[in-house]
């Protein structure tokens, strides 16, 4: 009789298949044992026609039973290969998909748990913070310090602008003094060049006469 697989659970299906195969194997061994017993009996002392006929009939019956058991075993094997095996493969595939989904859900749950732990730690840190009034007072103090620093920076910028103006004036004065010194040096050189001529012409200077310097100019 072919096997009928109607179970849905993979464990029950495997158990039923294993039990049926074990039963078929036991029947197969039993048939083989009967054939062996009849064969040994045929070799015994009893050789009467009736005994031989009975032995032959029993041997044929055992052979038929053996053939039926072998056929049933082959049928069960075919059913296992064609029906049970695809069912088991489908169940294994379904279990793998379910495992993947559960693994993904577990990963999401672990991520949520980590986030929850971080939030709890943050809540603990928030509870350790000072009161809002103290924070506001500290903020006001920081703002006052910032305004003081800003005013000092403005004063420093004004002083820097004054220093730059003074520096520009000094640079202009230095430039003017350099120009004056250049002119004075030129006049000095001119005076040095004219001094020998004046020494030679000095004795001839009289009332109403024109000096060499005036003639030069």
CSV table of N, CA and C in Angstrom, one decimal, residues 28-151:
chain,number,residue,atom,x,y,z
A,28,UNK,N,10.7,-7.0,5.1
A,28,UNK,CA,11.6,-7.5,4.1
A,28,UNK,C,12.6,-8.5,4.8
A,29,UNK,N,13.0,-8.2,6.0
A,29,UNK,CA,13.9,-9.2,6.7
A,29,UNK,C,13.1,-10.5,7.1
A,30,UNK,N,11.9,-10.3,7.4
A,30,UNK,CA,11.1,-11.5,7.8
A,30,UNK,C,10.9,-12.4,6.6
A,31,UNK,N,10.6,-11.8,5.4
A,31,UNK,CA,10.4,-12.6,4.2
A,31,UNK,C,11.7,-13.3,3.9
A,32,UNK,N,12.8,-12.6,4.0
A,32,UNK,CA,14.1,-13.2,3.7
A,32,UNK,C,14.4,-14.4,4.7
A,33,UNK,N,14.0,-14.2,5.9
A,33,UNK,CA,14.2,-15.2,6.9
A,33,UNK,C,13.4,-16.5,6.6
A,34,UNK,N,12.1,-16.2,6.1
A,34,UNK,CA,11.3,-17.4,5.8
A,34,UNK,C,11.9,-18.1,4.6
A,35,UNK,N,12.4,-17.4,3.6
A,35,UNK,CA,13.0,-18.1,2.4
A,35,UNK,C,14.2,-18.9,2.9
A,36,UNK,N,15.0,-18.3,3.8
A,36,UNK,CA,16.2,-19.1,4.3
A,36,UNK,C,15.7,-20.3,5.1
A,37,UNK,N,14.7,-20.2,5.9
A,37,UNK,CA,14.2,-21.4,6.6
A,37,UNK,C,13.7,-22.5,5.7
A,38,UNK,N,12.9,-22.0,4.7
A,38,UNK,CA,12.4,-23.0,3.8
A,38,UNK,C,13.5,-23.7,2.9
A,39,UNK,N,14.5,-22.9,2.6
A,39,UNK,CA,15.6,-23.5,1.8
A,39,UNK,C,16.3,-24.5,2.6
A,40,UNK,N,16.6,-24.2,3.9
A,40,UNK,CA,17.2,-25.1,4.8
A,40,UNK,C,16.4,-26.4,5.0
A,41,UNK,N,15.0,-26.2,5.1
A,41,UNK,CA,14.1,-27.3,5.3
A,41,UNK,C,14.1,-28.2,4.1
A,42,UNK,N,14.2,-27.6,2.9
A,42,UNK,CA,14.2,-28.4,1.6
A,42,UNK,C,15.5,-29.2,1.5
A,43,UNK,N,16.5,-28.8,2.2
A,43,UNK,CA,17.8,-29.6,2.2
A,43,UNK,C,17.8,-30.7,3.3
A,44,UNK,N,16.7,-30.8,4.1
A,44,UNK,CA,16.7,-31.7,5.2
A,44,UNK,C,16.4,-33.2,4.8
A,45,UNK,N,16.1,-33.9,5.7
A,45,UNK,CA,15.9,-35.4,5.5
A,45,UNK,C,14.6,-35.7,4.8
A,46,UNK,N,13.5,-34.9,5.2
A,46,UNK,CA,12.2,-35.2,4.7
A,46,UNK,C,12.2,-34.9,3.2
A,47,UNK,N,12.0,-35.9,2.4
A,47,UNK,CA,12.0,-35.8,0.9
A,47,UNK,C,10.7,-36.4,0.3
A,48,UNK,N,9.6,-36.5,1.1
A,48,UNK,CA,8.4,-37.0,0.5
A,48,UNK,C,7.8,-36.0,-0.4
A,49,UNK,N,7.0,-36.5,-1.4
A,49,UNK,CA,6.4,-35.6,-2.3
A,49,UNK,C,5.5,-34.6,-1.7
A,50,UNK,N,4.7,-35.0,-0.6
A,50,UNK,CA,3.8,-34.0,0.0
A,50,UNK,C,4.6,-33.0,0.8
A,51,UNK,N,5.7,-33.4,1.4
A,51,UNK,CA,6.5,-32.5,2.2
A,51,UNK,C,7.2,-31.5,1.2
A,52,UNK,N,7.7,-32.0,0.1
A,52,UNK,CA,8.3,-31.1,-0.9
A,52,UNK,C,7.3,-30.2,-1.5
A,53,UNK,N,6.0,-30.6,-1.7
A,53,UNK,CA,5.0,-29.8,-2.3
A,53,UNK,C,4.7,-28.7,-1.3
A,54,UNK,N,4.6,-29.1,0.0
A,54,UNK,CA,4.3,-28.0,1.1
A,54,UNK,C,5.4,-27.0,1.2
A,55,UNK,N,6.6,-27.6,1.1
A,55,UNK,CA,7.8,-26.7,1.2
A,55,UNK,C,7.8,-25.7,0.0
A,56,UNK,N,7.5,-26.3,-1.2
A,56,UNK,CA,7.5,-25.5,-2.4
A,56,UNK,C,6.4,-24.4,-2.4
A,57,UNK,N,5.3,-24.8,-1.9
A,57,UNK,CA,4.2,-23.8,-1.8
A,57,UNK,C,4.5,-22.7,-0.8
A,58,UNK,N,5.1,-23.1,0.4
A,58,UNK,CA,5.5,-22.1,1.3
A,58,UNK,C,6.6,-21.2,0.8
A,59,UNK,N,7.5,-21.9,0.0
A,59,UNK,CA,8.6,-21.1,-0.6
A,59,UNK,C,8.0,-20.1,-1.6
A,60,UNK,N,7.0,-20.5,-2.4
A,60,UNK,CA,6.4,-19.6,-3.4
A,60,UNK,C,5.7,-18.5,-2.7
A,61,UNK,N,5.0,-18.9,-1.6
A,61,UNK,CA,4.3,-17.8,-0.8
A,61,UNK,C,5.2,-16.8,-0.2
A,62,UNK,N,6.3,-17.3,0.3
A,62,UNK,CA,7.3,-16.4,0.9
A,62,UNK,C,7.9,-15.5,-0.2
A,63,UNK,N,8.2,-16.1,-1.4
A,63,UNK,CA,8.7,-15.3,-2.5
A,63,UNK,C,7.7,-14.3,-2.9
A,64,UNK,N,6.4,-14.6,-2.9
A,64,UNK,CA,5.4,-13.6,-3.3
A,64,UNK,C,5.4,-12.5,-2.2
A,65,UNK,N,5.4,-12.9,-1.0
A,65,UNK,CA,5.4,-11.9,0.1
A,65,UNK,C,6.7,-11.1,0.1
A,66,UNK,N,7.8,-11.7,-0.2
A,66,UNK,CA,9.0,-10.9,-0.4
A,66,UNK,C,9.0,-9.9,-1.5
A,67,UNK,N,8.4,-10.4,-2.7
A,67,UNK,CA,8.2,-9.5,-3.8
A,67,UNK,C,7.3,-8.3,-3.5
A,68,UNK,N,6.2,-8.6,-2.8
A,68,UNK,CA,5.3,-7.6,-2.4
A,68,UNK,C,6.0,-6.6,-1.5
A,69,UNK,N,6.7,-7.1,-0.5
A,69,UNK,CA,7.4,-6.2,0.4
A,69,UNK,C,8.5,-5.4,-0.3
A,70,UNK,N,9.2,-6.0,-1.3
A,70,UNK,CA,10.1,-5.2,-2.1
A,70,UNK,C,9.4,-4.2,-2.9
A,71,UNK,N,8.3,-4.5,-3.5
A,71,UNK,CA,7.5,-3.6,-4.3
A,71,UNK,C,7.0,-2.4,-3.4
A,72,UNK,N,6.5,-2.8,-2.2
A,72,UNK,CA,6.0,-1.8,-1.3
A,72,UNK,C,7.1,-0.8,-0.9
A,73,UNK,N,8.3,-1.4,-0.6
A,73,UNK,CA,9.5,-0.6,-0.3
A,73,UNK,C,9.9,0.3,-1.4
A,74,UNK,N,9.9,-0.2,-2.6
A,74,UNK,CA,10.2,0.7,-3.8
A,74,UNK,C,9.1,1.8,-3.9
A,75,UNK,N,7.8,1.4,-3.7
A,75,UNK,CA,6.8,2.4,-3.8
A,75,UNK,C,6.9,3.5,-2.8
A,76,UNK,N,7.2,3.0,-1.5
A,76,UNK,CA,7.4,4.0,-0.5
A,76,UNK,C,8.6,4.9,-0.8
A,77,UNK,N,9.7,4.3,-1.4
A,77,UNK,CA,10.8,5.1,-1.7
A,77,UNK,C,10.4,6.2,-2.8
A,78,UNK,N,9.7,5.7,-3.8
A,78,UNK,CA,9.2,6.7,-4.8
A,78,UNK,C,8.3,7.8,-4.2
A,79,UNK,N,7.4,7.4,-3.3
A,79,UNK,CA,6.6,8.4,-2.7
A,79,UNK,C,7.4,9.3,-1.9
A,80,UNK,N,8.4,8.8,-1.2
A,80,UNK,CA,9.3,9.6,-0.4
A,80,UNK,C,10.0,10.6,-1.3
A,81,UNK,N,10.5,10.2,-2.4
A,81,UNK,CA,11.2,11.0,-3.3
A,81,UNK,C,10.3,12.0,-4.0
A,82,UNK,N,9.1,11.6,-4.4
A,82,UNK,CA,8.2,12.5,-5.2
A,82,UNK,C,7.3,13.3,-4.4
A,83,UNK,N,6.9,12.8,-3.2
A,83,UNK,CA,5.9,13.6,-2.4
A,83,UNK,C,6.5,14.2,-1.2
A,84,UNK,N,7.1,13.3,-0.4
A,84,UNK,CA,7.6,13.8,1.0
A,84,UNK,C,8.7,14.7,0.8
A,85,UNK,N,9.7,14.4,-0.1
A,85,UNK,CA,10.9,15.2,-0.2
A,85,UNK,C,10.6,16.6,-0.7
A,86,UNK,N,9.7,16.8,-1.7
A,86,UNK,CA,9.4,18.2,-2.0
A,86,UNK,C,8.7,18.9,-0.9
A,87,UNK,N,7.8,18.2,-0.2
A,87,UNK,CA,7.1,18.8,1.0
A,87,UNK,C,8.1,19.2,2.0
A,88,UNK,N,9.1,18.4,2.3
A,88,UNK,CA,10.1,18.7,3.3
A,88,UNK,C,11.0,19.9,2.8
A,89,UNK,N,11.3,19.9,1.5
A,89,UNK,CA,12.1,21.0,1.0
A,89,UNK,C,11.3,22.3,1.1
A,90,UNK,N,10.0,22.3,0.8
A,90,UNK,CA,9.2,23.5,0.9
A,90,UNK,C,9.1,23.9,2.4
A,91,UNK,N,9.0,23.0,3.3
A,91,UNK,CA,9.0,23.3,4.7
A,91,UNK,C,10.3,23.9,5.2
A,92,UNK,N,11.4,23.3,4.7
A,92,UNK,CA,12.7,23.9,5.0
A,92,UNK,C,12.9,25.3,4.5
A,93,UNK,N,12.4,25.5,3.2
A,93,UNK,CA,12.5,26.9,2.7
A,93,UNK,C,11.7,27.8,3.5
A,94,UNK,N,10.5,27.4,3.9
A,94,UNK,CA,9.6,28.3,4.7
A,94,UNK,C,10.3,28.6,6.1
A,95,UNK,N,10.9,27.5,6.6
A,95,UNK,CA,11.6,27.7,7.9
A,95,UNK,C,12.7,28.7,7.8
A,96,UNK,N,13.5,28.6,6.7
A,96,UNK,CA,14.6,29.5,6.4
A,96,UNK,C,14.1,30.9,6.3
A,97,UNK,N,13.0,31.1,5.5
A,97,UNK,CA,12.5,32.5,5.4
A,97,UNK,C,12.0,33.0,6.7
A,98,UNK,N,11.3,32.1,7.5
A,98,UNK,CA,10.9,32.5,8.8
A,98,UNK,C,12.1,32.9,9.7
A,99,UNK,N,13.1,32.1,9.6
A,99,UNK,CA,14.3,32.4,10.4
A,99,UNK,C,14.9,33.7,10.0
A,100,UNK,N,15.0,34.0,8.7
A,100,UNK,CA,15.5,35.3,8.2
A,100,UNK,C,14.7,36.5,8.7
A,101,UNK,N,13.3,36.3,8.7
A,101,UNK,CA,12.5,37.4,9.2
A,101,UNK,C,12.6,37.6,10.7
A,102,UNK,N,12.7,36.5,11.4
A,102,UNK,CA,12.9,36.6,12.8
A,102,UNK,C,14.3,37.2,13.2
A,103,UNK,N,15.3,36.8,12.4
A,103,UNK,CA,16.6,37.4,12.6
A,103,UNK,C,16.6,38.9,12.4
A,104,UNK,N,15.9,39.3,11.3
A,104,UNK,CA,15.8,40.7,11.0
A,104,UNK,C,15.0,41.5,12.1
A,105,UNK,N,13.9,40.8,12.5
A,105,UNK,CA,13.2,41.5,13.6
A,105,UNK,C,14.0,41.5,14.9
A,106,UNK,N,14.8,40.5,15.2
A,106,UNK,CA,15.7,40.5,16.3
A,106,UNK,C,16.7,41.6,16.2
A,107,UNK,N,17.3,41.9,15.0
A,107,UNK,CA,18.2,42.9,14.8
A,107,UNK,C,17.6,44.3,15.1
A,108,UNK,N,16.3,44.5,14.6
A,108,UNK,CA,15.6,45.7,14.8
A,108,UNK,C,15.4,45.9,16.3
A,109,UNK,N,15.0,44.8,17.0
A,109,UNK,CA,14.8,44.9,18.4
A,109,UNK,C,16.0,45.3,19.2
A,110,UNK,N,17.2,44.7,18.8
A,110,UNK,CA,18.4,45.0,19.4
A,110,UNK,C,18.8,46.5,19.2
A,111,UNK,N,18.5,47.0,18.0
A,111,UNK,CA,18.8,48.4,17.7
A,111,UNK,C,17.9,49.3,18.6
A,112,UNK,N,16.6,48.9,18.7
A,112,UNK,CA,15.7,49.7,19.5
A,112,UNK,C,16.2,49.6,21.0
A,113,UNK,N,16.7,48.5,21.4
A,113,UNK,CA,17.1,48.3,22.8
A,113,UNK,C,18.4,49.2,23.0
A,114,UNK,N,19.3,49.3,22.1
A,114,UNK,CA,20.4,50.1,22.2
A,114,UNK,C,20.0,51.6,22.2
A,115,UNK,N,19.0,52.0,21.4
A,115,UNK,CA,18.5,53.4,21.4
A,115,UNK,C,17.9,53.7,22.8
A,116,UNK,N,17.1,52.7,23.3
A,116,UNK,CA,16.5,52.9,24.6
A,116,UNK,C,17.6,53.1,25.7
A,117,UNK,N,18.6,52.3,25.6
A,117,UNK,CA,19.7,52.5,26.6
A,117,UNK,C,20.3,53.9,26.5
A,118,UNK,N,20.6,54.3,25.3
A,118,UNK,CA,21.2,55.6,25.1
A,118,UNK,C,20.2,56.7,25.6
A,119,UNK,N,18.9,56.6,25.4
A,119,UNK,CA,18.0,57.6,25.9
A,119,UNK,C,18.0,57.6,27.4
A,120,UNK,N,18.0,56.4,28.0
A,120,UNK,CA,18.1,56.3,29.5
A,120,UNK,C,19.3,57.0,30.0
A,121,UNK,N,20.5,56.7,29.4
A,121,UNK,CA,21.7,57.4,29.8
A,121,UNK,C,21.6,58.9,29.7
A,122,UNK,N,21.0,59.3,28.6
A,122,UNK,CA,20.8,60.8,28.4
A,122,UNK,C,19.9,61.4,29.4
A,123,UNK,N,18.8,60.6,29.8
A,123,UNK,CA,17.9,61.1,30.8
A,123,UNK,C,18.7,61.2,32.2
A,124,UNK,N,19.5,60.3,32.5
A,124,UNK,CA,20.3,60.4,33.7
A,124,UNK,C,21.2,61.6,33.7
A,125,UNK,N,21.9,61.9,32.5
A,125,UNK,CA,22.7,63.0,32.4
A,125,UNK,C,21.9,64.3,32.5
A,126,UNK,N,20.7,64.3,32.0
A,126,UNK,CA,19.9,65.5,32.1
A,126,UNK,C,19.5,65.8,33.6
A,127,UNK,N,19.2,64.7,34.3
A,127,UNK,CA,18.8,64.8,35.7
A,127,UNK,C,20.0,65.4,36.5
A,128,UNK,N,21.2,65.1,36.1
A,128,UNK,CA,22.4,65.6,36.8
A,128,UNK,C,22.7,67.1,36.5
A,129,UNK,N,22.1,67.6,35.5
A,129,UNK,CA,22.3,69.0,35.1
A,129,UNK,C,21.8,70.0,36.2
A,130,UNK,N,22.3,71.2,36.3
A,130,UNK,CA,21.8,72.2,37.3
A,130,UNK,C,20.4,72.7,36.9
A,131,UNK,N,19.8,73.4,37.8
A,131,UNK,CA,18.5,74.0,37.5
A,131,UNK,C,18.5,75.0,36.4
A,132,UNK,N,17.4,75.3,35.8
A,132,UNK,CA,17.3,76.3,34.8
A,132,UNK,C,17.7,77.7,35.2
A,133,UNK,N,17.3,78.0,36.5
A,133,UNK,CA,17.6,79.4,37.0
A,133,UNK,C,19.2,79.5,37.1
A,134,UNK,N,19.9,78.5,37.5
A,134,UNK,CA,21.3,78.6,37.6
A,134,UNK,C,21.9,78.8,36.2
A,135,UNK,N,21.3,78.0,35.2
A,135,UNK,CA,21.8,78.1,33.8
A,135,UNK,C,21.5,79.5,33.3
A,136,UNK,N,20.3,80.1,33.6
A,136,UNK,CA,20.0,81.4,33.1
A,136,UNK,C,21.0,82.5,33.7
A,137,UNK,N,21.3,82.3,35.0
A,137,UNK,CA,22.2,83.2,35.6
A,137,UNK,C,23.6,83.1,35.0
A,138,UNK,N,24.0,81.9,34.7
A,138,UNK,CA,25.3,81.7,34.1
A,138,UNK,C,25.3,82.3,32.7
A,139,UNK,N,24.2,82.2,31.9
A,139,UNK,CA,24.1,82.7,30.6
A,139,UNK,C,24.2,84.3,30.7
A,140,UNK,N,23.5,84.9,31.6
A,140,UNK,CA,23.6,86.3,31.8
A,140,UNK,C,25.0,86.8,32.1
A,141,UNK,N,25.7,86.0,32.9
A,141,UNK,CA,27.1,86.4,33.2
A,141,UNK,C,28.0,86.3,32.0
A,142,UNK,N,27.8,85.2,31.2
A,142,UNK,CA,28.5,85.1,30.0
A,142,UNK,C,28.2,86.2,29.0
A,143,UNK,N,27.0,86.6,28.9
A,143,UNK,CA,26.6,87.7,28.0
A,143,UNK,C,27.3,89.0,28.4
A,144,UNK,N,27.3,89.2,29.8
A,144,UNK,CA,27.9,90.5,30.3
A,144,UNK,C,29.4,90.4,29.9
A,145,UNK,N,30.1,89.3,30.1
A,145,UNK,CA,31.5,89.2,29.8
A,145,UNK,C,31.7,89.4,28.3
A,146,UNK,N,30.8,88.9,27.5
A,146,UNK,CA,30.9,89.0,26.0
A,146,UNK,C,30.7,90.5,25.6
A,147,UNK,N,29.8,91.2,26.3
A,147,UNK,CA,29.6,92.6,26.0
A,147,UNK,C,30.8,93.4,26.4
A,148,UNK,N,31.4,93.1,27.6
A,148,UNK,CA,32.6,93.8,28.0
A,148,UNK,C,33.8,93.6,27.1
A,149,UNK,N,33.9,92.3,26.6
A,149,UNK,CA,35.0,92.0,25.6
A,149,UNK,C,34.7,92.8,24.3
A,150,UNK,N,33.5,92.9,23.9
A,150,UNK,CA,33.1,93.6,22.7
A,150,UNK,C,33.5,95.1,22.8
A,151,UNK,N,33.1,95.7,24.0
A,151,UNK,CA,33.4,97.1,24.2
A,151,UNK,C,34.9,97.3,24.2
